[in-house]
Amino acid sequence: RRSVHREFMENRVRLMRKTSASLCTSAPLSMKISDETAWKALTFLAAGGAALLTRTALKRGWSLTTGKKPPANPASVDTAWNEALAWTAASSLIAGIARLVAKRQAGHLKRGRIPVLGL
């Protein structure tokens, strides 16, 4: 099963390289995308996707743990201090880790490696 996943990811990387190469070479001279711009776009998209997934997971986890909805505005005077601090700490920590993982995995793609956690 692992080899099927690895083969799938290798094919995906090849396709991404072909697509990005054709975007960079087929555009008119003034429209070419530099490697740095493509890298910035890739990391931006990876971090954005990680943020969306993380936010959903955090809200679900908070609801399961506390039995309440997460605070919509932790800075509000209607939110208890302990709840505001716990939500802010948890969301900041998890979001930072997710962004770091997403950018590192994008870095693996940039170098042509298959991004697999723990390897």
CSV table of N, CA and C in Angstrom, one decimal:
chain,number,residue,atom,x,y,z
A,1,ARG,N,0.8,-1.2,0.0
A,1,ARG,CA,0.0,0.0,0.0
A,1,ARG,C,0.9,1.3,0.0
A,2,ARG,N,1.9,1.2,0.7
A,2,ARG,CA,2.8,2.3,0.8
A,2,ARG,C,3.5,2.6,-0.6
A,3,SER,N,3.8,1.6,-1.3
A,3,SER,CA,4.4,1.8,-2.6
A,3,SER,C,3.4,2.4,-3.6
A,4,VAL,N,2.1,2.1,-3.5
A,4,VAL,CA,1.1,2.7,-4.3
A,4,VAL,C,1.0,4.2,-4.0
A,5,HIS,N,1.0,4.5,-2.7
A,5,HIS,CA,1.0,6.0,-2.3
A,5,HIS,C,2.3,6.7,-2.8
A,6,ARG,N,3.4,6.1,-2.7
A,6,ARG,CA,4.7,6.7,-3.1
A,6,ARG,C,4.6,6.9,-4.6
A,7,GLU,N,4.1,5.9,-5.4
A,7,GLU,CA,4.0,6.0,-6.9
A,7,GLU,C,3.1,7.1,-7.2
A,8,PHE,N,2.0,7.2,-6.5
A,8,PHE,CA,1.0,8.3,-6.8
A,8,PHE,C,1.6,9.7,-6.5
A,9,MET,N,2.4,9.8,-5.4
A,9,MET,CA,3.0,11.1,-5.1
A,9,MET,C,4.1,11.4,-6.1
A,10,GLU,N,4.9,10.4,-6.6
A,10,GLU,CA,5.9,10.7,-7.6
A,10,GLU,C,5.3,11.1,-8.9
A,11,ASN,N,4.2,10.5,-9.3
A,11,ASN,CA,3.5,11.0,-10.5
A,11,ASN,C,3.0,12.4,-10.3
A,12,ARG,N,2.5,12.7,-9.1
A,12,ARG,CA,2.0,14.0,-8.9
A,12,ARG,C,3.1,15.1,-8.9
A,13,VAL,N,4.3,14.7,-8.4
A,13,VAL,CA,5.4,15.6,-8.5
A,13,VAL,C,5.8,15.9,-9.9
A,14,ARG,N,5.9,14.8,-10.7
A,14,ARG,CA,6.3,14.9,-12.1
A,14,ARG,C,5.3,15.8,-12.8
A,15,LEU,N,4.0,15.6,-12.6
A,15,LEU,CA,3.0,16.4,-13.2
A,15,LEU,C,3.1,17.9,-12.8
A,16,MET,N,3.4,18.1,-11.5
A,16,MET,CA,3.6,19.5,-11.1
A,16,MET,C,4.8,20.2,-11.7
A,17,ARG,N,5.9,19.4,-11.9
A,17,ARG,CA,7.1,19.9,-12.5
A,17,ARG,C,6.8,20.3,-14.0
A,18,LYS,N,6.1,19.4,-14.7
A,18,LYS,CA,5.8,19.6,-16.1
A,18,LYS,C,4.9,20.9,-16.2
A,19,THR,N,3.9,21.0,-15.4
A,19,THR,CA,3.0,22.1,-15.4
A,19,THR,C,3.7,23.4,-15.1
A,20,SER,N,4.5,23.4,-14.0
A,20,SER,CA,5.3,24.6,-13.7
A,20,SER,C,6.3,25.0,-14.7
A,21,ALA,N,6.9,24.0,-15.3
A,21,ALA,CA,7.9,24.2,-16.4
A,21,ALA,C,7.3,24.8,-17.6
A,22,SER,N,6.1,24.3,-18.0
A,22,SER,CA,5.4,24.8,-19.1
A,22,SER,C,4.9,26.2,-18.9
A,23,LEU,N,4.5,26.5,-17.6
A,23,LEU,CA,4.1,27.9,-17.3
A,23,LEU,C,5.2,28.8,-17.4
A,24,CYS,N,6.4,28.4,-17.0
A,24,CYS,CA,7.6,29.3,-17.0
A,24,CYS,C,8.1,29.5,-18.4
A,25,THR,N,8.0,28.5,-19.2
A,25,THR,CA,8.7,28.6,-20.5
A,25,THR,C,7.7,29.0,-21.7
A,26,SER,N,6.4,28.7,-21.5
A,26,SER,CA,5.5,29.0,-22.6
A,26,SER,C,5.0,30.4,-22.6
A,27,ALA,N,5.2,31.1,-21.5
A,27,ALA,CA,4.6,32.5,-21.4
A,27,ALA,C,5.6,33.4,-22.1
A,28,PRO,N,5.0,34.6,-22.6
A,28,PRO,CA,5.8,35.6,-23.3
A,28,PRO,C,6.9,36.0,-22.3
A,29,LEU,N,7.9,36.6,-22.8
A,29,LEU,CA,9.1,37.0,-22.0
A,29,LEU,C,8.7,37.9,-20.8
A,30,SER,N,7.8,38.8,-21.0
A,30,SER,CA,7.4,39.7,-19.9
A,30,SER,C,6.4,38.9,-18.9
A,31,MET,N,5.9,37.8,-19.2
A,31,MET,CA,5.0,37.1,-18.4
A,31,MET,C,5.6,35.8,-17.7
A,32,LYS,N,6.9,35.6,-17.8
A,32,LYS,CA,7.5,34.4,-17.2
A,32,LYS,C,7.4,34.5,-15.7
A,33,ILE,N,7.2,33.3,-15.1
A,33,ILE,CA,7.2,33.2,-13.7
A,33,ILE,C,8.5,32.7,-13.2
A,34,SER,N,9.1,33.5,-12.3
A,34,SER,CA,10.4,33.1,-11.8
A,34,SER,C,10.3,32.0,-10.8
A,35,ASP,N,11.4,31.2,-10.5
A,35,ASP,CA,11.3,30.2,-9.5
A,35,ASP,C,11.0,30.7,-8.2
A,36,GLU,N,11.5,31.9,-7.8
A,36,GLU,CA,11.2,32.5,-6.5
A,36,GLU,C,9.7,32.8,-6.4
A,37,THR,N,9.1,33.4,-7.5
A,37,THR,CA,7.7,33.7,-7.4
A,37,THR,C,6.8,32.4,-7.3
A,38,ALA,N,7.2,31.3,-8.0
A,38,ALA,CA,6.5,30.1,-8.0
A,38,ALA,C,6.6,29.5,-6.6
A,39,TRP,N,7.8,29.6,-6.0
A,39,TRP,CA,8.0,29.1,-4.6
A,39,TRP,C,7.2,29.9,-3.6
A,40,LYS,N,7.1,31.2,-3.7
A,40,LYS,CA,6.3,32.0,-2.8
A,40,LYS,C,4.8,31.6,-3.0
A,41,ALA,N,4.4,31.4,-4.2
A,41,ALA,CA,3.0,31.0,-4.4
A,41,ALA,C,2.7,29.6,-3.8
A,42,LEU,N,3.6,28.7,-4.0
A,42,LEU,CA,3.4,27.4,-3.4
A,42,LEU,C,3.4,27.4,-1.9
A,43,THR,N,4.3,28.1,-1.3
A,43,THR,CA,4.2,28.2,0.2
A,43,THR,C,3.0,29.0,0.7
A,44,PHE,N,2.6,30.0,0.0
A,44,PHE,CA,1.4,30.7,0.4
A,44,PHE,C,0.2,29.8,0.3
A,45,LEU,N,0.0,29.0,-0.8
A,45,LEU,CA,-1.1,28.1,-0.9
A,45,LEU,C,-1.0,27.0,0.2
A,46,ALA,N,0.1,26.5,0.4
A,46,ALA,CA,0.3,25.4,1.4
A,46,ALA,C,-0.1,25.9,2.8
A,47,ALA,N,0.4,27.1,3.1
A,47,ALA,CA,0.1,27.7,4.5
A,47,ALA,C,-1.3,28.0,4.6
A,48,GLY,N,-1.9,28.6,3.5
A,48,GLY,CA,-3.4,28.9,3.5
A,48,GLY,C,-4.2,27.7,3.7
A,49,GLY,N,-3.9,26.6,3.0
A,49,GLY,CA,-4.6,25.3,3.1
A,49,GLY,C,-4.5,24.8,4.5
A,50,ALA,N,-3.3,24.8,5.1
A,50,ALA,CA,-3.0,24.3,6.4
A,50,ALA,C,-3.8,25.2,7.4
A,51,ALA,N,-3.9,26.5,7.2
A,51,ALA,CA,-4.7,27.3,8.1
A,51,ALA,C,-6.2,27.0,8.1
A,52,LEU,N,-6.7,26.7,7.0
A,52,LEU,CA,-8.1,26.4,6.9
A,52,LEU,C,-8.4,25.0,7.6
A,53,LEU,N,-7.6,24.0,7.3
A,53,LEU,CA,-7.8,22.7,8.0
A,53,LEU,C,-7.6,22.8,9.5
A,54,THR,N,-6.6,23.6,9.9
A,54,THR,CA,-6.3,23.8,11.3
A,54,THR,C,-7.4,24.4,12.0
A,55,ARG,N,-8.0,25.5,11.4
A,55,ARG,CA,-9.1,26.2,12.1
A,55,ARG,C,-10.3,25.3,12.3
A,56,THR,N,-10.6,24.5,11.3
A,56,THR,CA,-11.7,23.6,11.4
A,56,THR,C,-11.5,22.5,12.5
A,57,ALA,N,-10.3,22.0,12.5
A,57,ALA,CA,-9.9,21.0,13.5
A,57,ALA,C,-9.9,21.6,14.9
A,58,LEU,N,-9.4,22.8,15.1
A,58,LEU,CA,-9.4,23.4,16.4
A,58,LEU,C,-10.8,23.7,16.9
A,59,LYS,N,-11.6,24.2,16.1
A,59,LYS,CA,-13.0,24.4,16.5
A,59,LYS,C,-13.7,23.1,16.9
A,60,ARG,N,-13.5,22.1,16.2
A,60,ARG,CA,-14.1,20.8,16.5
A,60,ARG,C,-13.5,20.2,17.8
A,61,GLY,N,-12.2,20.3,17.9
A,61,GLY,CA,-11.5,19.8,19.1
A,61,GLY,C,-12.0,20.6,20.4
A,62,TRP,N,-12.1,21.9,20.2
A,62,TRP,CA,-12.6,22.8,21.4
A,62,TRP,C,-14.0,22.4,21.8
A,63,SER,N,-14.9,22.2,20.8
A,63,SER,CA,-16.2,21.8,21.1
A,63,SER,C,-16.3,20.4,21.8
A,64,LEU,N,-15.5,19.5,21.3
A,64,LEU,CA,-15.5,18.2,21.9
A,64,LEU,C,-14.9,18.2,23.3
A,65,THR,N,-13.9,19.0,23.5
A,65,THR,CA,-13.3,19.1,24.8
A,65,THR,C,-14.1,19.8,25.9
A,66,THR,N,-14.6,21.0,25.5
A,66,THR,CA,-15.3,21.8,26.5
A,66,THR,C,-16.8,21.7,26.5
A,67,GLY,N,-17.3,21.2,25.4
A,67,GLY,CA,-18.8,21.1,25.2
A,67,GLY,C,-19.4,22.4,24.8
A,68,LYS,N,-18.5,23.5,24.6
A,68,LYS,CA,-19.0,24.8,24.2
A,68,LYS,C,-18.4,25.2,22.8
A,69,LYS,N,-19.0,26.2,22.2
A,69,LYS,CA,-18.4,26.7,21.0
A,69,LYS,C,-17.1,27.5,21.4
A,70,PRO,N,-16.1,27.5,20.5
A,70,PRO,CA,-15.0,28.4,20.8
A,70,PRO,C,-15.3,29.8,20.8
A,71,PRO,N,-14.6,30.6,21.5
A,71,PRO,CA,-14.9,32.1,21.6
A,71,PRO,C,-14.8,32.7,20.2
A,72,ALA,N,-15.8,33.5,19.8
A,72,ALA,CA,-15.7,34.1,18.5
A,72,ALA,C,-14.7,35.3,18.6
A,73,ASN,N,-14.7,35.9,19.7
A,73,ASN,CA,-13.7,37.1,19.9
A,73,ASN,C,-13.1,36.9,21.3
A,74,PRO,N,-12.0,36.3,21.4
A,74,PRO,CA,-11.4,36.2,22.8
A,74,PRO,C,-11.1,37.5,23.5
A,75,ALA,N,-11.0,38.6,22.7
A,75,ALA,CA,-10.7,39.9,23.3
A,75,ALA,C,-12.0,40.5,23.9
A,76,SER,N,-13.1,40.0,23.7
A,76,SER,CA,-14.4,40.5,24.1
A,76,SER,C,-14.4,40.4,25.7
A,77,VAL,N,-15.1,41.4,26.3
A,77,VAL,CA,-15.2,41.4,27.7
A,77,VAL,C,-16.2,40.3,28.2
A,78,ASP,N,-17.0,39.8,27.2
A,78,ASP,CA,-18.0,38.8,27.5
A,78,ASP,C,-17.3,37.4,27.6
A,79,THR,N,-16.1,37.3,27.2
A,79,THR,CA,-15.3,36.0,27.3
A,79,THR,C,-14.5,36.0,28.5
A,80,ALA,N,-14.6,34.9,29.3
A,80,ALA,CA,-13.8,34.7,30.5
A,80,ALA,C,-12.3,34.7,30.2
A,81,TRP,N,-11.5,35.2,31.1
A,81,TRP,CA,-10.1,35.2,30.9
A,81,TRP,C,-9.5,33.9,30.6
A,82,ASN,N,-9.9,32.9,31.5
A,82,ASN,CA,-9.3,31.5,31.3
A,82,ASN,C,-9.6,31.0,29.9
A,83,GLU,N,-10.8,31.2,29.5
A,83,GLU,CA,-11.3,30.7,28.2
A,83,GLU,C,-10.5,31.4,27.0
A,84,ALA,N,-10.4,32.7,27.2
A,84,ALA,CA,-9.7,33.6,26.1
A,84,ALA,C,-8.3,33.2,26.0
A,85,LEU,N,-7.6,33.0,27.2
A,85,LEU,CA,-6.2,32.6,27.2
A,85,LEU,C,-6.0,31.2,26.6
A,86,ALA,N,-6.8,30.3,27.0
A,86,ALA,CA,-6.7,28.9,26.5
A,86,ALA,C,-6.9,28.8,25.0
A,87,TRP,N,-7.9,29.5,24.5
A,87,TRP,CA,-8.2,29.5,23.1
A,87,TRP,C,-7.1,30.2,22.3
A,88,THR,N,-6.6,31.3,22.8
A,88,THR,CA,-5.5,32.0,22.1
A,88,THR,C,-4.2,31.2,22.1
A,89,ALA,N,-3.9,30.6,23.2
A,89,ALA,CA,-2.7,29.8,23.3
A,89,ALA,C,-2.8,28.5,22.4
A,90,ALA,N,-3.9,27.8,22.4
A,90,ALA,CA,-4.1,26.6,21.6
A,90,ALA,C,-4.1,26.9,20.1
A,91,SER,N,-4.8,28.0,19.7
A,91,SER,CA,-4.9,28.3,18.3
A,91,SER,C,-3.6,28.8,17.8
A,92,SER,N,-2.9,29.6,18.6
A,92,SER,CA,-1.6,30.1,18.1
A,92,SER,C,-0.6,28.9,17.9
A,93,LEU,N,-0.5,28.1,18.9
A,93,LEU,CA,0.4,26.9,18.9
A,93,LEU,C,0.1,26.0,17.7
A,94,ILE,N,-1.1,25.6,17.6
A,94,ILE,CA,-1.5,24.6,16.5
A,94,ILE,C,-1.3,25.3,15.1
A,95,ALA,N,-1.7,26.5,15.0
A,95,ALA,CA,-1.6,27.2,13.7
A,95,ALA,C,-0.1,27.4,13.3
A,96,GLY,N,0.7,27.7,14.2
A,96,GLY,CA,2.1,27.8,13.9
A,96,GLY,C,2.8,26.5,13.5
A,97,ILE,N,2.4,25.5,14.2
A,97,ILE,CA,2.9,24.1,13.8
A,97,ILE,C,2.4,23.7,12.5
A,98,ALA,N,1.2,24.0,12.2
A,98,ALA,CA,0.6,23.6,10.9
A,98,ALA,C,1.3,24.4,9.7
A,99,ARG,N,1.5,25.7,10.0
A,99,ARG,CA,2.2,26.5,8.9
A,99,ARG,C,3.6,26.0,8.7
A,100,LEU,N,4.3,25.7,9.8
A,100,LEU,CA,5.7,25.1,9.7
A,100,LEU,C,5.7,23.8,8.9
A,101,VAL,N,4.8,22.9,9.2
A,101,VAL,CA,4.7,21.6,8.5
A,101,VAL,C,4.4,21.8,7.0
A,102,ALA,N,3.5,22.7,6.7
A,102,ALA,CA,3.1,22.9,5.3
A,102,ALA,C,4.2,23.5,4.5
A,103,LYS,N,5.0,24.5,5.1
A,103,LYS,CA,6.1,25.1,4.4
A,103,LYS,C,7.2,24.1,4.2
A,104,ARG,N,7.5,23.2,5.2
A,104,ARG,CA,8.5,22.2,5.1
A,104,ARG,C,8.2,21.2,4.0
A,105,GLN,N,6.9,20.8,4.0
A,105,GLN,CA,6.5,19.8,3.0
A,105,GLN,C,6.6,20.5,1.6
A,106,ALA,N,6.3,21.7,1.5
A,106,ALA,CA,6.4,22.4,0.2
A,106,ALA,C,7.9,22.5,-0.2
A,107,GLY,N,8.8,22.6,0.8
A,107,GLY,CA,10.2,22.6,0.5
A,107,GLY,C,10.7,21.3,0.0
A,108,HIS,N,10.1,20.2,0.5
A,108,HIS,CA,10.4,18.9,-0.1
A,108,HIS,C,10.0,18.8,-1.5
A,109,LEU,N,8.8,19.3,-1.8
A,109,LEU,CA,8.4,19.3,-3.2
A,109,LEU,C,9.3,20.1,-4.1
A,110,LYS,N,9.8,21.2,-3.6
A,110,LYS,CA,10.7,22.1,-4.4
A,110,LYS,C,11.9,21.4,-4.8
A,111,ARG,N,12.4,20.6,-3.8
A,111,ARG,CA,13.7,19.8,-4.1
A,111,ARG,C,13.4,18.5,-4.8
A,112,GLY,N,12.2,18.2,-5.1
A,112,GLY,CA,11.9,17.0,-5.9
A,112,GLY,C,11.7,15.8,-5.0
A,113,ARG,N,11.6,15.9,-3.7
A,113,ARG,CA,11.3,14.8,-2.9
A,113,ARG,C,9.8,14.7,-2.6
A,114,ILE,N,9.5,13.5,-2.3
A,114,ILE,CA,8.1,13.2,-1.9
A,114,ILE,C,7.9,13.6,-0.5
A,115,PRO,N,7.0,14.6,-0.2
A,115,PRO,CA,6.8,15.0,1.2
A,115,PRO,C,6.0,14.0,2.0
A,116,VAL,N,6.7,13.3,2.9
A,116,VAL,CA,6.0,12.3,3.8
A,116,VAL,C,6.5,12.7,5.2
A,117,LEU,N,5.5,12.9,6.1
A,117,LEU,CA,5.9,13.2,7.5
A,117,LEU,C,6.7,12.1,8.1
A,118,GLY,N,7.7,12.5,8.8
A,118,GLY,CA,8.6,11.6,9.6
A,118,GLY,C,9.7,10.9,8.8
A,119,LEU,N,9.8,11.2,7.5
A,119,LEU,CA,10.8,10.6,6.7
A,119,LEU,C,11.8,11.6,6.2
